[in-house]
Short mmCIF file of C-alpha atoms (C1' of nucleotides) in Angstrom, two decimals:
data_model
loop_
_atom_site.label_atom_id
_atom_site.label_comp_id
_atom_site.label_asym_id
_atom_site.label_seq_id
_atom_site.Cartn_x
_atom_site.Cartn_y
_atom_site.Cartn_z
CA MET A 1 7.55 -38.80 21.96
CA ALA A 2 5.80 -37.97 18.75
CA VAL A 3 6.70 -34.97 16.65
CA ALA A 4 4.08 -32.23 16.72
CA SER A 5 1.30 -33.09 14.30
CA SER A 6 0.91 -29.67 12.65
CA GLY A 7 2.33 -29.74 9.11
CA ARG A 8 4.86 -26.92 9.14
CA ALA A 9 5.73 -27.09 12.79
CA GLU A 10 9.43 -26.87 13.46
CA PRO A 11 11.18 -28.45 16.40
CA ARG A 12 11.23 -26.48 19.58
CA VAL A 13 13.70 -23.70 18.86
CA ARG A 14 13.60 -20.78 21.17
CA LEU A 15 11.35 -18.03 19.88
CA SER A 16 12.74 -14.53 19.53
CA ARG A 17 11.67 -11.26 17.96
CA ASP A 18 14.26 -11.76 15.26
CA ARG A 19 13.00 -15.24 14.40
CA VAL A 20 9.39 -14.06 14.43
CA LEU A 21 10.22 -11.22 12.02
CA ARG A 22 12.29 -13.40 9.67
CA THR A 23 9.60 -16.03 9.48
CA ALA A 24 6.90 -13.41 8.94
CA ILE A 25 8.90 -12.02 6.01
CA GLU A 26 9.40 -15.47 4.50
CA LEU A 27 5.70 -16.18 4.82
CA ALA A 28 4.67 -12.86 3.27
CA ASP A 29 7.20 -13.27 0.45
CA ALA A 30 6.04 -16.78 -0.34
CA ALA A 31 2.30 -16.57 0.16
CA GLY A 32 1.44 -12.86 0.02
CA ILE A 33 0.69 -10.38 2.74
CA ASP A 34 -2.92 -11.56 3.10
CA ALA A 35 -1.63 -14.98 4.12
CA LEU A 36 0.30 -13.43 6.98
CA THR A 37 -1.96 -13.98 9.97
CA MET A 38 -0.89 -14.39 13.53
CA ARG A 39 -2.27 -17.91 13.52
CA LYS A 40 -0.45 -19.02 10.36
CA LEU A 41 2.73 -17.38 11.54
CA GLY A 42 2.47 -19.25 14.81
CA ASP A 43 1.94 -22.46 12.85
CA GLU A 44 5.04 -21.80 10.79
CA LEU A 45 7.02 -21.41 14.00
CA GLY A 46 5.51 -24.47 15.66
CA VAL A 47 3.81 -22.37 18.27
CA GLU A 48 0.36 -21.03 19.12
CA ALA A 49 -0.50 -17.59 17.79
CA MET A 50 -0.74 -16.24 21.31
CA SER A 51 2.93 -16.93 21.95
CA LEU A 52 3.88 -14.34 19.36
CA TYR A 53 2.63 -11.64 21.67
CA ASN A 54 5.60 -12.26 23.90
CA HIS A 55 7.86 -10.95 21.11
CA VAL A 56 5.79 -8.39 19.24
CA SER A 57 3.26 -6.20 20.92
CA ASN A 58 0.66 -6.63 18.19
CA LYS A 59 0.29 -7.05 14.44
CA ASP A 60 1.15 -3.40 13.73
CA ASP A 61 4.39 -3.82 15.63
CA LEU A 62 5.08 -6.99 13.64
CA GLN A 63 4.54 -5.15 10.36
CA ASN A 64 6.68 -2.18 11.37
CA GLY A 65 9.38 -4.60 12.38
CA MET A 66 9.18 -6.28 8.98
CA ILE A 67 9.61 -2.94 7.19
CA ASP A 68 12.61 -2.08 9.30
CA PHE A 69 14.06 -5.51 8.57
CA VAL A 70 13.85 -4.80 4.83
CA PHE A 71 15.95 -1.68 5.35
CA SER A 72 18.42 -3.62 7.47
CA GLU A 73 18.99 -5.96 4.51
CA ILE A 74 20.23 -3.13 2.31
CA ASP A 75 23.88 -2.72 2.96
CA LEU A 76 25.44 0.46 1.82
CA PRO A 77 29.12 1.04 1.06
CA PRO A 78 30.86 2.67 4.03
CA GLN A 79 32.64 5.29 1.95
CA PRO A 80 30.63 6.39 -1.05
CA ALA A 81 32.93 7.45 -3.89
CA ASP A 82 31.03 10.38 -5.37
CA TRP A 83 27.51 11.36 -4.42
CA ARG A 84 26.05 10.44 -7.79
CA SER A 85 27.24 6.86 -7.89
CA ALA A 86 26.39 6.52 -4.20
CA MET A 87 22.80 7.52 -5.02
CA ARG A 88 22.71 5.14 -7.97
CA VAL A 89 23.93 2.16 -5.97
CA ARG A 90 21.56 2.90 -3.15
CA ALA A 91 18.55 3.43 -5.42
CA ILE A 92 19.16 0.12 -7.17
CA SER A 93 19.62 -1.74 -3.88
CA LEU A 94 16.45 -0.28 -2.41
CA ARG A 95 14.44 -1.10 -5.50
CA GLU A 96 15.75 -4.67 -5.44
CA ALA A 97 14.78 -5.02 -1.80
CA LEU A 98 11.28 -3.70 -2.52
CA ALA A 99 10.94 -6.12 -5.43
CA ARG A 100 12.09 -9.03 -3.26
CA HIS A 101 9.46 -8.09 -0.68
CA PRO A 102 6.51 -6.91 -2.74
CA TRP A 103 4.32 -6.41 0.34
CA ALA A 104 6.64 -3.72 1.71
CA THR A 105 5.34 -0.72 -0.23
CA GLY A 106 1.79 -1.59 0.81
CA LEU A 107 2.76 -1.49 4.50
CA MET A 108 4.68 1.74 4.33
CA ASP A 109 1.82 4.23 4.38
CA SER A 110 0.98 3.44 7.97
CA GLY A 111 2.34 6.60 9.54
CA ALA A 112 4.34 4.63 12.08
CA ALA A 113 7.58 6.02 13.42
CA PRO A 114 10.51 4.68 11.36
CA GLY A 115 12.69 2.00 12.94
CA HIS A 116 16.38 2.00 13.69
CA SER A 117 17.57 0.50 10.39
CA THR A 118 15.28 2.80 8.44
CA LEU A 119 16.74 5.83 10.18
CA GLY A 120 20.24 4.52 9.59
CA HIS A 121 19.48 4.13 5.90
CA HIS A 122 18.17 7.68 5.69
CA ASP A 123 21.18 8.99 7.58
CA TRP A 124 23.53 7.30 5.11
CA VAL A 125 21.70 8.83 2.14
CA ILE A 126 21.68 12.32 3.60
CA GLY A 127 25.34 11.96 4.61
CA ALA A 128 26.38 10.95 1.08
CA LEU A 129 24.58 13.93 -0.42
CA ARG A 130 26.07 16.37 2.08
CA ALA A 131 29.54 14.90 1.52
CA GLY A 132 29.00 15.48 -2.20
CA GLY A 133 28.66 19.16 -1.51
CA LEU A 134 24.90 19.58 -1.81
CA SER A 135 23.34 22.26 0.38
CA ILE A 136 20.85 21.26 3.03
CA ALA A 137 17.95 22.51 0.92
CA LEU A 138 19.13 20.61 -2.15
CA THR A 139 19.76 17.53 -0.04
CA ALA A 140 16.14 17.69 1.11
CA HIS A 141 14.97 18.01 -2.49
CA ALA A 142 17.16 15.13 -3.63
CA PHE A 143 16.02 12.92 -0.80
CA SER A 144 12.37 13.61 -1.55
CA VAL A 145 12.49 13.15 -5.30
CA LEU A 146 14.65 10.01 -5.16
CA ASP A 147 12.67 8.22 -2.49
CA SER A 148 9.36 9.14 -4.11
CA TYR A 149 10.61 7.78 -7.41
CA ILE A 150 11.99 4.55 -5.97
CA TYR A 151 8.94 3.76 -3.85
CA GLY A 152 6.57 4.70 -6.66
CA PHE A 153 8.43 2.62 -9.21
CA ALA A 154 8.41 -0.40 -6.91
CA MET A 155 4.71 0.09 -6.35
CA GLN A 156 3.96 0.26 -10.04
CA GLU A 157 6.06 -2.79 -10.70
CA ASN A 158 4.08 -4.70 -8.09
CA ALA A 159 0.82 -3.36 -9.52
CA LEU A 160 1.53 -4.69 -12.99
CA PRO A 161 -0.97 -7.42 -13.75
CA PHE A 162 1.79 -9.58 -15.24
CA GLU A 163 5.30 -10.67 -14.41
CA THR A 164 6.93 -12.31 -17.40
CA PRO A 165 7.15 -10.73 -20.88
CA ASP A 166 4.84 -13.49 -22.16
CA GLN A 167 2.22 -12.63 -19.60
CA SER A 168 2.60 -8.95 -20.40
CA ALA A 169 1.93 -9.59 -24.09
CA GLU A 170 -1.12 -11.67 -23.22
CA MET A 171 -2.38 -9.01 -20.85
CA ALA A 172 -1.87 -6.22 -23.36
CA GLN A 173 -3.75 -8.19 -26.01
CA MET A 174 -6.61 -8.77 -23.60
CA MET A 175 -6.84 -5.14 -22.58
CA LEU A 176 -6.84 -4.02 -26.18
CA ALA A 177 -9.44 -6.58 -27.18
CA GLN A 178 -11.71 -5.75 -24.27
CA PHE A 179 -12.54 -2.24 -25.38
CA PRO A 180 -14.16 -0.80 -28.49
CA ALA A 181 -11.51 -0.13 -31.09
CA ASN A 182 -10.08 3.34 -30.68
CA GLU A 183 -11.66 4.04 -27.32
CA PHE A 184 -8.11 4.41 -25.96
CA PRO A 185 -6.14 5.01 -29.15
CA HIS A 186 -2.96 6.36 -27.57
CA LEU A 187 -2.80 3.62 -24.99
CA ALA A 188 -3.38 1.09 -27.76
CA GLU A 189 -0.58 2.56 -29.82
CA LEU A 190 1.83 2.45 -26.90
CA MET A 191 0.91 -1.17 -26.22
CA ARG A 192 1.15 -2.21 -29.82
CA GLU A 193 4.41 -0.55 -30.69
CA HIS A 194 6.23 -0.61 -27.37
CA VAL A 195 4.93 -3.02 -24.75
CA LEU A 196 4.30 -5.77 -27.29
CA ALA A 197 7.66 -5.26 -29.01
CA PRO A 198 10.03 -8.20 -28.52
CA GLY A 199 12.33 -7.84 -25.56
CA TYR A 200 10.17 -5.33 -23.72
CA ASN A 201 10.78 -5.35 -19.99
CA TYR A 202 9.24 -2.68 -17.77
CA GLY A 203 11.96 -3.12 -15.17
CA GLU A 204 14.46 -1.50 -17.51
CA GLU A 205 12.61 1.78 -17.19
CA PHE A 206 13.91 2.11 -13.66
CA GLU A 207 17.42 3.21 -14.52
CA VAL A 208 16.21 5.51 -17.30
CA GLY A 209 14.15 7.55 -14.87
CA LEU A 210 16.86 7.32 -12.23
CA GLU A 211 19.51 8.84 -14.51
CA LEU A 212 17.10 11.58 -15.57
CA ILE A 213 16.61 12.53 -11.93
CA LEU A 214 20.34 12.30 -11.14
CA ASP A 215 21.09 14.55 -14.14
CA GLY A 216 18.60 17.06 -12.78
CA LEU A 217 20.17 16.99 -9.34
CA GLU A 218 23.64 17.38 -10.79
CA ARG A 219 22.49 20.41 -12.75
CA ALA A 220 20.88 21.90 -9.65
CA ARG A 221 24.14 21.39 -7.77
CA TRP A 222 26.13 23.30 -10.40
CA SER A 223 23.85 26.28 -10.21
CA GLU A 224 23.86 26.55 -6.44
CA MET B 1 -43.79 3.43 10.25
CA ALA B 2 -40.70 3.76 12.36
CA VAL B 3 -37.35 4.65 10.90
CA ALA B 4 -34.87 1.79 10.92
CA SER B 5 -33.28 1.51 14.34
CA SER B 6 -29.62 1.17 13.24
CA GLY B 7 -27.71 4.36 13.97
CA ARG B 8 -26.39 5.35 10.58
CA ALA B 9 -29.11 3.68 8.53
CA GLU B 10 -30.46 5.86 5.76
CA PRO B 11 -33.99 5.66 4.44
CA ARG B 12 -34.65 3.05 1.85
CA VAL B 13 -32.95 4.42 -1.24
CA ARG B 14 -32.34 1.99 -4.00
CA LEU B 15 -28.89 0.45 -3.78
CA SER B 16 -26.60 0.65 -6.79
CA ARG B 17 -22.96 -0.06 -7.55
CA ASP B 18 -22.36 3.65 -7.80
CA ARG B 19 -23.89 4.35 -4.41
CA VAL B 20 -21.99 1.45 -2.85
CA LEU B 21 -18.69 2.76 -4.23
CA ARG B 22 -19.33 6.36 -3.21
CA THR B 23 -20.26 5.35 0.32
CA ALA B 24 -17.26 3.03 0.59
CA ILE B 25 -15.00 5.93 -0.40
CA GLU B 26 -16.61 8.27 2.13
CA LEU B 27 -16.21 5.66 4.83
CA ALA B 28 -12.55 4.97 3.98
CA ASP B 29 -11.78 8.70 3.77
CA ALA B 30 -13.40 9.41 7.12
CA ALA B 31 -12.45 6.38 9.19
CA GLY B 32 -9.50 4.79 7.41
CA ILE B 33 -9.28 1.77 5.16
CA ASP B 34 -9.28 -0.65 8.08
CA ALA B 35 -12.72 0.58 9.06
CA LEU B 36 -14.05 -0.34 5.64
CA THR B 37 -15.68 -3.69 6.22
CA MET B 38 -18.60 -5.14 4.32
CA ARG B 39 -20.65 -5.08 7.49
CA LYS B 40 -19.95 -1.44 8.36
CA LEU B 41 -20.49 -0.42 4.76
CA GLY B 42 -23.85 -2.16 4.79
CA ASP B 43 -24.67 -0.35 8.02
CA GLU B 44 -23.81 2.98 6.45
CA LEU B 45 -26.21 2.18 3.60
CA GLY B 46 -28.98 0.93 5.88
CA VAL B 47 -28.68 -2.57 4.53
CA GLU B 48 -27.26 -5.94 5.53
CA ALA B 49 -23.69 -6.70 4.41
CA MET B 50 -24.93 -9.51 2.21
CA SER B 51 -26.94 -7.15 0.05
CA LEU B 52 -23.73 -5.54 -1.16
CA TYR B 53 -22.93 -8.72 -3.05
CA ASN B 54 -25.69 -7.87 -5.49
CA HIS B 55 -23.65 -4.87 -6.62
CA VAL B 56 -20.02 -5.85 -6.18
CA SER B 57 -18.80 -9.37 -6.65
CA ASN B 58 -16.57 -9.32 -3.57
CA LYS B 59 -14.35 -7.02 -1.54
CA ASP B 60 -11.58 -7.02 -4.15
CA ASP B 61 -14.06 -5.85 -6.75
CA LEU B 62 -15.21 -3.16 -4.33
CA GLN B 63 -11.64 -1.95 -3.82
CA ASN B 64 -10.84 -1.96 -7.52
CA GLY B 65 -14.00 0.00 -8.13
CA MET B 66 -12.94 2.55 -5.51
CA ILE B 67 -9.56 3.01 -7.22
CA ASP B 68 -11.20 3.52 -10.57
CA PHE B 69 -13.58 6.00 -8.98
CA VAL B 70 -10.62 8.06 -7.78
CA PHE B 71 -9.37 8.30 -11.36
CA SER B 72 -12.84 9.24 -12.57
CA GLU B 73 -12.77 12.25 -10.21
CA ILE B 74 -9.72 13.71 -11.93
CA ASP B 75 -10.92 15.74 -14.82
CA LEU B 76 -8.40 16.64 -17.40
CA PRO B 77 -8.60 19.55 -19.84
CA PRO B 78 -9.88 18.37 -23.22
CA GLN B 79 -7.21 20.19 -25.22
CA PRO B 80 -3.90 20.38 -23.40
CA ALA B 81 -2.03 23.51 -24.41
CA ASP B 82 1.57 22.30 -24.47
CA TRP B 83 2.70 18.91 -23.22
CA ARG B 84 4.65 20.34 -20.32
CA SER B 85 1.83 22.31 -18.73
CA ALA B 86 -0.52 19.41 -19.48
CA MET B 87 1.76 17.13 -17.47
CA ARG B 88 2.03 19.67 -14.68
CA VAL B 89 -1.74 20.12 -14.35
CA ARG B 90 -2.33 16.40 -14.46
CA ALA B 91 0.39 15.60 -11.93
CA ILE B 92 -0.99 18.13 -9.47
CA SER B 93 -4.56 16.87 -9.92
CA LEU B 94 -3.53 13.26 -9.42
CA ARG B 95 -1.53 14.08 -6.33
CA GLU B 96 -4.47 16.00 -4.89
CA ALA B 97 -6.77 13.07 -5.53
CA LEU B 98 -4.34 10.69 -3.82
CA ALA B 99 -4.08 13.05 -0.85
CA ARG B 100 -7.87 13.31 -0.61
CA HIS B 101 -8.07 9.50 -0.57
CA PRO B 102 -5.04 8.40 1.41
CA TRP B 103 -6.03 4.72 1.23
CA ALA B 104 -5.70 4.70 -2.56
CA THR B 105 -1.95 4.14 -2.87
CA GLY B 106 -2.16 1.23 -0.47
CA LEU B 107 -4.76 -0.51 -2.65
CA MET B 108 -2.95 0.01 -5.92
CA ASP B 109 -0.39 -2.76 -5.68
CA SER B 110 -3.01 -5.45 -6.11
CA GLY B 111 -2.18 -6.44 -9.66
CA ALA B 112 -5.81 -6.09 -10.71
CA ALA B 113 -6.65 -5.06 -14.25
CA PRO B 114 -7.14 -1.29 -14.41
CA GLY B 115 -10.70 0.01 -14.74
CA HIS B 116 -12.29 2.13 -17.43
CA SER B 117 -11.58 5.54 -15.88
CA THR B 118 -8.02 4.52 -15.10
CA LEU B 119 -7.42 3.53 -18.71
CA GLY B 120 -9.01 6.77 -19.88
CA HIS B 121 -6.68 8.72 -17.61
CA HIS B 122 -3.66 6.89 -18.98
CA ASP B 123 -4.86 7.40 -22.53
CA TRP B 124 -5.14 11.14 -21.95
CA VAL B 125 -1.60 11.33 -20.54
CA ILE B 126 -0.08 9.35 -23.39
CA GLY B 127 -2.06 11.39 -25.92
CA ALA B 128 -0.82 14.69 -24.51
CA LEU B 129 2.79 13.50 -24.64
CA ARG B 130 2.45 12.24 -28.21
CA ALA B 131 0.75 15.47 -29.28
CA GLY B 132 3.72 17.32 -27.78
CA GLY B 133 5.98 15.56 -30.23
CA LEU B 134 7.58 12.97 -27.93
CA SER B 135 8.50 9.67 -29.54
CA ILE B 136 6.84 6.49 -28.38
CA ALA B 137 9.94 5.45 -26.46
CA LEU B 138 10.23 8.82 -24.73
CA THR B 139 6.51 8.81 -24.01
CA ALA B 140 6.95 5.48 -22.25
CA HIS B 141 9.86 6.88 -20.24
CA ALA B 142 7.90 10.00 -19.33
CA PHE B 143 4.85 8.02 -18.32
CA SER B 144 6.91 5.74 -16.10
CA VAL B 145 8.98 8.38 -14.35
CA LEU B 146 6.04 10.74 -13.77
CA ASP B 147 3.63 8.13 -12.44
CA SER B 148 6.29 6.59 -10.23
CA TYR B 149 7.11 10.00 -8.81
CA ILE B 150 3.48 10.98 -8.21
CA TYR B 151 2.48 7.70 -6.59
CA GLY B 152 5.64 7.57 -4.53
CA PHE B 153 5.28 11.13 -3.33
CA ALA B 154 1.67 10.52 -2.32
CA MET B 155 2.75 7.41 -0.47
CA GLN B 156 5.49 9.23 1.41
CA GLU B 157 3.13 12.02 2.30
CA ASN B 158 0.70 9.49 3.74
CA ALA B 159 3.52 7.72 5.55
CA LEU B 160 4.61 10.85 7.37
CA PRO B 161 3.95 10.40 11.07
CA PHE B 162 2.54 13.92 11.27
CA GLU B 163 0.20 16.19 9.39
CA THR B 164 0.48 19.75 10.61
CA PRO B 165 3.76 21.70 10.89
CA ASP B 166 3.33 21.70 14.67
CA GLN B 167 3.07 17.95 14.76
CA SER B 168 6.07 17.66 12.48
CA ALA B 169 8.18 19.75 14.82
CA GLU B 170 7.07 17.67 17.76
CA MET B 171 7.80 14.46 15.90
CA ALA B 172 11.23 15.61 14.78
CA GLN B 173 12.10 16.58 18.36
CA MET B 174 10.99 13.18 19.59
CA MET B 175 12.98 11.30 16.98
CA LEU B 176 16.08 13.28 17.73
CA ALA B 177 15.69 12.85 21.46
CA GLN B 178 15.07 9.13 21.21
CA PHE B 179 18.51 8.22 19.93
CA PRO B 180 22.00 8.67 21.31
CA ALA B 181 23.36 12.02 20.25
CA ASN B 182 25.11 11.76 16.89
CA GLU B 183 23.91 8.27 16.09
CA PHE B 184 22.26 9.78 13.02
CA PRO B 185 24.13 13.05 12.67
CA HIS B 186 23.13 13.87 9.09
CA LEU B 187 19.49 13.12 9.70
CA ALA B 188 19.67 15.24 12.84
CA GLU B 189 21.21 18.11 10.94
CA LEU B 190 18.52 17.98 8.26
CA MET B 191 15.81 17.94 10.91
CA ARG B 192 17.33 20.75 12.92
CA GLU B 193 18.10 23.11 10.07
CA HIS B 194 15.38 22.27 7.59
CA VAL B 195 12.37 20.37 8.92
CA LEU B 196 12.26 22.37 12.14
CA ALA B 197 12.73 25.69 10.36
CA PRO B 198 9.65 27.91 10.51
CA GLY B 199 7.29 27.51 7.59
CA TYR B 200 8.52 24.07 6.62
CA ASN B 201 5.91 22.08 4.69
CA TYR B 202 6.82 18.80 3.08
CA GLY B 203 4.02 19.16 0.53
CA GLU B 204 5.93 21.95 -1.17
CA GLU B 205 8.59 19.48 -2.22
CA PHE B 206 6.16 18.02 -4.73
CA GLU B 207 6.46 20.73 -7.33
CA VAL B 208 10.23 20.99 -6.91
CA GLY B 209 10.70 17.37 -7.90
CA LEU B 210 8.04 17.65 -10.58
CA GLU B 211 9.80 20.53 -12.32
CA LEU B 212 13.11 18.71 -12.09
CA ILE B 213 11.58 15.74 -13.89
CA LEU B 214 9.81 17.92 -16.47
CA ASP B 215 13.11 19.71 -17.18
CA GLY B 216 14.75 16.34 -17.76
CA LEU B 217 12.01 15.25 -20.13
CA GLU B 218 12.20 18.52 -22.04
CA ARG B 219 15.94 18.11 -22.45
CA ALA B 220 15.46 14.52 -23.64
CA ARG B 221 12.92 15.77 -26.17
CA TRP B 222 15.38 18.32 -27.62
CA SER B 223 18.03 15.71 -28.14
CA GLU B 224 15.76 13.23 -29.88
"C1'" DA C 1 -34.56 -8.90 -9.01
"C1'" DC C 2 -33.05 -7.75 -4.85
"C1'" DC C 3 -32.58 -8.40 0.18
"C1'" DT C 4 -32.02 -11.21 4.56
"C1'" DG C 5 -30.89 -14.79 8.48
"C1'" DA C 6 -28.29 -18.20 9.68
"C1'" DA C 7 -24.14 -20.37 9.19
"C1'" DC C 8 -19.08 -21.39 8.16
"C1'" DA C 9 -14.42 -20.78 8.38
"C1'" DC C 10 -11.75 -17.63 9.52
"C1'" DC C 11 -9.45 -13.13 12.03
"C1'" DG C 12 -6.64 -10.21 16.19
"C1'" DT C 13 -6.36 -10.02 20.88
"C1'" DT C 14 -7.32 -10.76 26.18
"C1'" DC C 15 -6.66 -13.23 30.11
"C1'" DA C 16 -6.29 -16.68 33.50
"C1'" DA C 17 -3.91 -20.76 33.88
"C1'" DG C 18 -0.11 -23.65 33.36
"C1'" DT C 19 5.24 -24.81 33.25
"C1'" DA D 1 9.81 -15.94 31.73
"C1'" DC D 2 7.49 -17.91 28.28
"C1'" DC D 3 3.68 -20.67 26.32
"C1'" DT D 4 -1.27 -22.30 25.95
"C1'" DG D 5 -6.67 -23.02 25.91
"C1'" DA D 6 -10.62 -20.97 25.96
"C1'" DA D 7 -13.09 -17.11 24.91
"C1'" DC D 8 -14.64 -12.56 22.76
"C1'" DA D 9 -15.79 -9.59 19.26
"C1'" DC D 10 -15.09 -9.31 15.05
"C1'" DC D 11 -14.19 -10.60 9.62
"C1'" DG D 12 -15.63 -12.14 4.23
"C1'" DT D 13 -18.58 -15.02 1.98
"C1'" DT D 14 -22.21 -18.92 0.85
"C1'" DC D 15 -26.66 -20.29 0.41
"C1'" DA D 16 -31.37 -21.24 0.97
"C1'" DA D 17 -35.24 -18.64 1.93
"C1'" DG D 18 -38.09 -14.79 1.62
"C1'" DT D 19 -40.45 -10.60 -1.00
#
DNA sequence: ACCTGAACACCGTTCAAGT
DNA sequence: ACCTGAACACCGTTCAAGT
């Protein structure tokens, strides 16, 4: 019996929701979210697209499942030491997960009900803040400002039209050259003296902003 | 002469990139980004989809143009008083624009080169920070933390599975009811005592986090 | 210079039919 | 219970042809 002719087809392994989601994530990571179609995903699994509908109810369900899977990858220490380092560890883990799966932020504005892992993640965060002695109101503030910052940073990082420092220098040069001198003088200055400086790496901004926010929360906690 | 038969078709007004972009934004605002197809957009303009390609080079170009249009809508005071109130005004305006156009955050992770209005917006922000006496390094920090926060907050707001306080109460009830009691105790507590409290409105969190970040930047400026 | 009709290579999803 | 083939109603985009 000949092996299936389709290029990526894998041998007949039982399909499952878990396998569908994992493969969808691999495909989106490797080829971008636009390349994630039901047909290509079926191909990758050695199956017709229509078979996927036995394991996800439709493409929205697939995408929500993928988001929840990202949260399930983030493991959080069972007993956070103090609330501040718990928040730091968690923020860094979440940002890493969102960088590993750059399509995730783009799928998150769907208004779908959060999945089980996502809720578990949120519960852990809220629990760590409450255990650290923050009031409910301050916990809500902390949750909002931290998540907004983390998601927004990940989004901006994905939006950058470059990835390596070399590319960033090239890009900055291009942007500066493209416009009449001094049309954007302050932007040009920032590029010239900061972005184009040797060793510049936007990713390092993450922890700067994170500590600023954690300082602010700590101060708010004192004055409660 | 009879009016064109297509439902939404408008009388023959000259097409232009500007009119294409404006109509695309109206369509996306009203019907969601998924409803924005070249064919429906053509319909809305009383024209075949293929005509659009005389004014935008493809759908990516259309979407980038829409993003830049959102930035062009945000007008910023020519002479910011002090840097802190300049940042506050600008943050609030940007958040309002992103709430008015909920599809915008989802299109921003494309890695496309920013448009003219977007660069002008950035230039204004950097200029206001520099005029306020912040160093280049601190300006870069401020720019990163503020934009991340604003974009992330807008994204979270769009992601909320409810819009009115009534819907939020209903949603919270559903989420709590859906899971075994005490599976997510901290989340449940926050819902019960905060989200379900009368007068709760997530949008009000925006300025809380904003002031926390502005405080942090002000403190960093003192110690420079 | 701008618009169109026909066509191409795709999509997500359904449904009856197979095993 | 799970998988498939054929079909439907869509997509973005091209290209030669019209005005």
